[in-house]
Amino acid sequence: MNITNFQKCPSQVMIRSLFTYKDGCLIGNKGTFYEGRIVGSFDIANPHKCKKVQIDGGRFYINRLIWIYFNGAIQKDYIIQFKDANAHNCKIENLISIPQDERNKGAAYRENRKQFALEMTKNNSWRNQYSKERNE
């Protein structure tokens, strides 16, 4: 999905007024609709994707809201990716902002080298390479 298809996310000020972060979750602040509850729900059609939460009529991915909560607005043409490729792990230390074009190439983040990695397969398509070099 192209970054331009995403709705404009709420501001850091708005997110912090609505939620508190704890261990990869957003919890509703006192006096809000979500007061005291962990927010977000999985899409039944795509349960492997990140949770979404509804704010002012829009639905937003939790990972994007957590990123904004800590870092402010997401740069134009950037997306928020999971370092461990697990969309259910929304801890801030597992999130990274990458250019949209890197994601389109299938880039995977390698924590040990603090870089992205790609691997060419035998059928000339790109495949993520996560943990070790492959010798084929």
C-alpha atoms as an extended CHARMM CRD file, in Angstrom:
* protein
*
       136  EXT
         1         1  MET       CA              0.0000000000        0.0000000000        0.0000000000  PROA      1               0.0000000000
         2         2  ASN       CA              1.3800000000        3.4000000000       -0.9610000000  PROA      2               0.0000000000
         3         3  ILE       CA              1.9000000000        5.8350000000        1.8840000000  PROA      3               0.0000000000
         4         4  THR       CA             -0.4340000000        8.3310000000        0.2170000000  PROA      4               0.0000000000
         5         5  ASN       CA             -3.3330000000        5.9130000000        0.8090000000  PROA      5               0.0000000000
         6         6  PHE       CA             -2.9850000000        6.3090000000        4.5840000000  PROA      6               0.0000000000
         7         7  GLN       CA             -5.2270000000        8.7460000000        6.4050000000  PROA      7               0.0000000000
         8         8  LYS       CA             -3.4850000000       11.6570000000        8.0370000000  PROA      8               0.0000000000
         9         9  CYS       CA             -2.6030000000       10.4710000000       11.5390000000  PROA      9               0.0000000000
        10        10  PRO       CA             -3.5170000000       12.4620000000       14.6320000000  PROA      10              0.0000000000
        11        11  SER       CA             -0.8740000000       14.7490000000       16.1240000000  PROA      11              0.0000000000
        12        12  GLN       CA              1.4560000000       13.7600000000       18.9280000000  PROA      12              0.0000000000
        13        13  VAL       CA             -0.4180000000       16.1450000000       21.2480000000  PROA      13              0.0000000000
        14        14  MET       CA             -3.7620000000       14.5040000000       20.4500000000  PROA      14              0.0000000000
        15        15  ILE       CA             -2.4030000000       10.9570000000       20.8270000000  PROA      15              0.0000000000
        16        16  ARG       CA             -0.8300000000       11.7940000000       24.1990000000  PROA      16              0.0000000000
        17        17  SER       CA             -4.0580000000       13.4050000000       25.3850000000  PROA      17              0.0000000000
        18        18  LEU       CA             -6.0090000000       10.2360000000       24.5440000000  PROA      18              0.0000000000
        19        19  PHE       CA             -3.5740000000        7.4620000000       25.4620000000  PROA      19              0.0000000000
        20        20  THR       CA             -0.7180000000        6.3500000000       27.6870000000  PROA      20              0.0000000000
        21        21  TYR       CA              1.9050000000        3.9140000000       26.3600000000  PROA      21              0.0000000000
        22        22  LYS       CA              2.8490000000        0.7620000000       28.2580000000  PROA      22              0.0000000000
        23        23  ASP       CA              4.7630000000       -2.2770000000       26.9300000000  PROA      23              0.0000000000
        24        24  GLY       CA              3.7280000000       -1.9620000000       23.2850000000  PROA      24              0.0000000000
        25        25  CYS       CA              0.1130000000       -1.0090000000       24.0430000000  PROA      25              0.0000000000
        26        26  LEU       CA             -1.8670000000        2.1950000000       24.1470000000  PROA      26              0.0000000000
        27        27  ILE       CA             -4.1710000000        2.5600000000       27.1440000000  PROA      27              0.0000000000
        28        28  GLY       CA             -7.0160000000        5.0600000000       27.2310000000  PROA      28              0.0000000000
        29        29  ASN       CA             -6.4740000000        8.0470000000       29.5250000000  PROA      29              0.0000000000
        30        30  LYS       CA             -8.9200000000        9.0820000000       32.2330000000  PROA      30              0.0000000000
        31        31  GLY       CA            -11.9780000000       10.8260000000       30.8350000000  PROA      31              0.0000000000
        32        32  THR       CA            -11.6610000000        9.2920000000       27.3450000000  PROA      32              0.0000000000
        33        33  PHE       CA            -13.9220000000        6.7430000000       25.6860000000  PROA      33              0.0000000000
        34        34  TYR       CA            -11.2030000000        4.0860000000       26.1340000000  PROA      34              0.0000000000
        35        35  GLU       CA            -10.4620000000        4.9990000000       29.7720000000  PROA      35              0.0000000000
        36        36  GLY       CA             -8.2620000000        2.3620000000       31.4290000000  PROA      36              0.0000000000
        37        37  ARG       CA             -8.5330000000       -0.1220000000       28.5590000000  PROA      37              0.0000000000
        38        38  ILE       CA             -5.9310000000       -1.3390000000       26.0860000000  PROA      38              0.0000000000
        39        39  VAL       CA             -7.0640000000        0.0010000000       22.7350000000  PROA      39              0.0000000000
        40        40  GLY       CA             -7.1120000000       -1.5510000000       19.2940000000  PROA      40              0.0000000000
        41        41  SER       CA             -8.6170000000       -4.4960000000       17.5110000000  PROA      41              0.0000000000
        42        42  PHE       CA             -7.4660000000       -6.8750000000       14.8200000000  PROA      42              0.0000000000
        43        43  ASP       CA             -9.1100000000       -6.9570000000       11.4260000000  PROA      43              0.0000000000
        44        44  ILE       CA            -10.9080000000      -10.3180000000       11.1970000000  PROA      44              0.0000000000
        45        45  ALA       CA             -9.9650000000      -10.6140000000        7.5210000000  PROA      45              0.0000000000
        46        46  ASN       CA             -6.2580000000       -9.9070000000        8.2730000000  PROA      46              0.0000000000
        47        47  PRO       CA             -5.5060000000      -10.9890000000       11.8630000000  PROA      47              0.0000000000
        48        48  HSD       CA             -1.7570000000      -11.1520000000       11.1140000000  PROA      48              0.0000000000
        49        49  LYS       CA             -1.6690000000       -7.3700000000       10.6650000000  PROA      49              0.0000000000
        50        50  CYS       CA             -1.2320000000       -4.7520000000       13.3590000000  PROA      50              0.0000000000
        51        51  LYS       CA             -4.1580000000       -3.6580000000       15.5330000000  PROA      51              0.0000000000
        52        52  LYS       CA             -6.1490000000       -0.5790000000       14.5690000000  PROA      52              0.0000000000
        53        53  VAL       CA             -7.9470000000        1.9700000000       16.7310000000  PROA      53              0.0000000000
        54        54  GLN       CA            -10.6890000000        4.4160000000       15.8090000000  PROA      54              0.0000000000
        55        55  ILE       CA            -10.1400000000        8.1130000000       16.5080000000  PROA      55              0.0000000000
        56        56  ASP       CA            -12.5420000000       10.8100000000       15.2960000000  PROA      56              0.0000000000
        57        57  GLY       CA            -14.0570000000        8.5140000000       12.6700000000  PROA      57              0.0000000000
        58        58  GLY       CA            -10.7070000000        7.3440000000       11.2330000000  PROA      58              0.0000000000
        59        59  ARG       CA             -9.0180000000        3.9760000000       11.8410000000  PROA      59              0.0000000000
        60        60  PHE       CA             -5.2890000000        4.0270000000       12.4830000000  PROA      60              0.0000000000
        61        61  TYR       CA             -2.6390000000        1.3470000000       12.9410000000  PROA      61              0.0000000000
        62        62  ILE       CA             -1.3670000000        1.1660000000       16.5290000000  PROA      62              0.0000000000
        63        63  ASN       CA              2.2800000000        0.9950000000       15.4230000000  PROA      63              0.0000000000
        64        64  ARG       CA              1.9420000000        4.3610000000       13.6520000000  PROA      64              0.0000000000
        65        65  LEU       CA              0.2770000000        5.9560000000       16.6950000000  PROA      65              0.0000000000
        66        66  ILE       CA              2.9770000000        4.6160000000       19.0240000000  PROA      66              0.0000000000
        67        67  TRP       CA              5.6940000000        5.9560000000       16.7240000000  PROA      67              0.0000000000
        68        68  ILE       CA              4.0500000000        9.4040000000       16.7290000000  PROA      68              0.0000000000
        69        69  TYR       CA              3.5500000000        9.2110000000       20.5140000000  PROA      69              0.0000000000
        70        70  PHE       CA              7.3450000000        9.0230000000       20.9680000000  PROA      70              0.0000000000
        71        71  ASN       CA              8.7970000000       10.6800000000       17.8590000000  PROA      71              0.0000000000
        72        72  GLY       CA              6.2430000000       13.1080000000       16.4700000000  PROA      72              0.0000000000
        73        73  ALA       CA              4.9430000000       13.1200000000       12.9110000000  PROA      73              0.0000000000
        74        74  ILE       CA              6.0390000000       10.4360000000       10.4620000000  PROA      74              0.0000000000
        75        75  GLN       CA              8.1360000000       11.8190000000        7.6220000000  PROA      75              0.0000000000
        76        76  LYS       CA              6.5490000000       12.1070000000        4.2030000000  PROA      76              0.0000000000
        77        77  ASP       CA              6.9480000000        8.8960000000        2.1720000000  PROA      77              0.0000000000
        78        78  TYR       CA              8.0710000000        6.9100000000        5.2340000000  PROA      78              0.0000000000
        79        79  ILE       CA              6.3420000000        3.9610000000        6.9030000000  PROA      79              0.0000000000
        80        80  ILE       CA              6.6810000000        2.3540000000       10.3210000000  PROA      80              0.0000000000
        81        81  GLN       CA              8.0910000000       -1.1640000000       10.0730000000  PROA      81              0.0000000000
        82        82  PHE       CA              8.5890000000       -3.9250000000       12.6610000000  PROA      82              0.0000000000
        83        83  LYS       CA             12.2490000000       -4.8590000000       13.2060000000  PROA      83              0.0000000000
        84        84  ASP       CA             11.3110000000       -8.4470000000       14.0500000000  PROA      84              0.0000000000
        85        85  ALA       CA              8.6050000000       -8.6290000000       11.3080000000  PROA      85              0.0000000000
        86        86  ASN       CA              5.9890000000       -9.3990000000       14.0010000000  PROA      86              0.0000000000
        87        87  ALA       CA              3.0320000000       -7.0110000000       13.5510000000  PROA      87              0.0000000000
        88        88  HSD       CA              1.7740000000       -7.9200000000       17.0230000000  PROA      88              0.0000000000
        89        89  ASN       CA              4.9580000000       -6.6060000000       18.6790000000  PROA      89              0.0000000000
        90        90  CYS       CA              4.3310000000       -2.8530000000       18.8530000000  PROA      90              0.0000000000
        91        91  LYS       CA              6.9450000000       -2.0520000000       21.4920000000  PROA      91              0.0000000000
        92        92  ILE       CA              8.6660000000        1.2060000000       20.5780000000  PROA      92              0.0000000000
        93        93  GLU       CA             12.0840000000       -0.4850000000       20.4960000000  PROA      93              0.0000000000
        94        94  ASN       CA             10.7290000000       -2.8360000000       17.7930000000  PROA      94              0.0000000000
        95        95  LEU       CA              9.5510000000       -0.0320000000       15.5070000000  PROA      95              0.0000000000
        96        96  ILE       CA             11.6060000000        1.7290000000       12.8640000000  PROA      96              0.0000000000
        97        97  SER       CA             10.7910000000        4.4020000000       10.3160000000  PROA      97              0.0000000000
        98        98  ILE       CA             11.8860000000        3.4760000000        6.7930000000  PROA      98              0.0000000000
        99        99  PRO       CA             11.3870000000        5.0090000000        3.3440000000  PROA      99              0.0000000000
       100       100  GLN       CA              8.3710000000        3.5900000000        1.5060000000  PROA      100             0.0000000000
       101       101  ASP       CA             10.5540000000        2.5700000000       -1.4450000000  PROA      101             0.0000000000
       102       102  GLU       CA             12.6940000000        0.3450000000        0.8370000000  PROA      102             0.0000000000
       103       103  ARG       CA              9.5650000000       -1.5090000000        1.9710000000  PROA      103             0.0000000000
       104       104  ASN       CA              8.4580000000       -1.9130000000       -1.6310000000  PROA      104             0.0000000000
       105       105  LYS       CA             11.7500000000       -3.7100000000       -2.3000000000  PROA      105             0.0000000000
       106       106  GLY       CA             11.0510000000       -6.0900000000        0.6050000000  PROA      106             0.0000000000
       107       107  ALA       CA             13.7680000000       -4.7400000000        2.8530000000  PROA      107             0.0000000000
       108       108  ALA       CA             14.1270000000       -6.3560000000        6.2320000000  PROA      108             0.0000000000
       109       109  TYR       CA             15.7950000000       -4.6970000000        9.1950000000  PROA      109             0.0000000000
       110       110  ARG       CA             18.8000000000       -6.4950000000       10.7000000000  PROA      110             0.0000000000
       111       111  GLU       CA             19.1610000000       -5.5000000000       14.3400000000  PROA      111             0.0000000000
       112       112  ASN       CA             22.6940000000       -6.8570000000       14.7340000000  PROA      112             0.0000000000
       113       113  ARG       CA             23.9680000000       -4.6870000000       11.8700000000  PROA      113             0.0000000000
       114       114  LYS       CA             21.4720000000       -1.8040000000       12.1830000000  PROA      114             0.0000000000
       115       115  GLN       CA             20.7600000000       -2.0100000000        8.4560000000  PROA      115             0.0000000000
       116       116  PHE       CA             18.3170000000       -3.2990000000        5.8910000000  PROA      116             0.0000000000
       117       117  ALA       CA             19.0080000000       -6.4710000000        3.9370000000  PROA      117             0.0000000000
       118       118  LEU       CA             17.7710000000       -7.8450000000        0.6410000000  PROA      118             0.0000000000
       119       119  GLU       CA             18.5470000000      -11.0850000000       -1.0800000000  PROA      119             0.0000000000
       120       120  MET       CA             18.1430000000      -11.9980000000       -4.7420000000  PROA      120             0.0000000000
       121       121  THR       CA             16.4970000000      -15.3910000000       -5.2360000000  PROA      121             0.0000000000
       122       122  LYS       CA             17.1010000000      -17.8180000000       -8.0960000000  PROA      122             0.0000000000
       123       123  ASN       CA             14.0260000000      -16.5520000000       -9.9470000000  PROA      123             0.0000000000
       124       124  ASN       CA             15.4260000000      -12.9880000000       -9.8740000000  PROA      124             0.0000000000
       125       125  SER       CA             13.0500000000      -11.6510000000       -7.2540000000  PROA      125             0.0000000000
       126       126  TRP       CA             14.0040000000      -10.0130000000       -3.9700000000  PROA      126             0.0000000000
       127       127  ARG       CA             13.5760000000      -11.8890000000       -0.6910000000  PROA      127             0.0000000000
       128       128  ASN       CA             14.1390000000      -10.6800000000        2.8550000000  PROA      128             0.0000000000
       129       129  GLN       CA             17.2860000000      -11.8970000000        4.5330000000  PROA      129             0.0000000000
       130       130  TYR       CA             16.9380000000      -11.6190000000        8.2980000000  PROA      130             0.0000000000
       131       131  SER       CA             19.5270000000      -13.3070000000       10.4410000000  PROA      131             0.0000000000
       132       132  LYS       CA             22.4500000000      -14.6950000000        8.4990000000  PROA      132             0.0000000000
       133       133  GLU       CA             24.1560000000      -14.6250000000        5.1390000000  PROA      133             0.0000000000
       134       134  ARG       CA             23.0380000000      -17.2890000000        2.7070000000  PROA      134             0.0000000000
       135       135  ASN       CA             25.5510000000      -19.0990000000        0.5460000000  PROA      135             0.0000000000
       136       136  GLU       CA             23.8270000000      -20.6590000000       -2.4550000000  PROA      136             0.0000000000
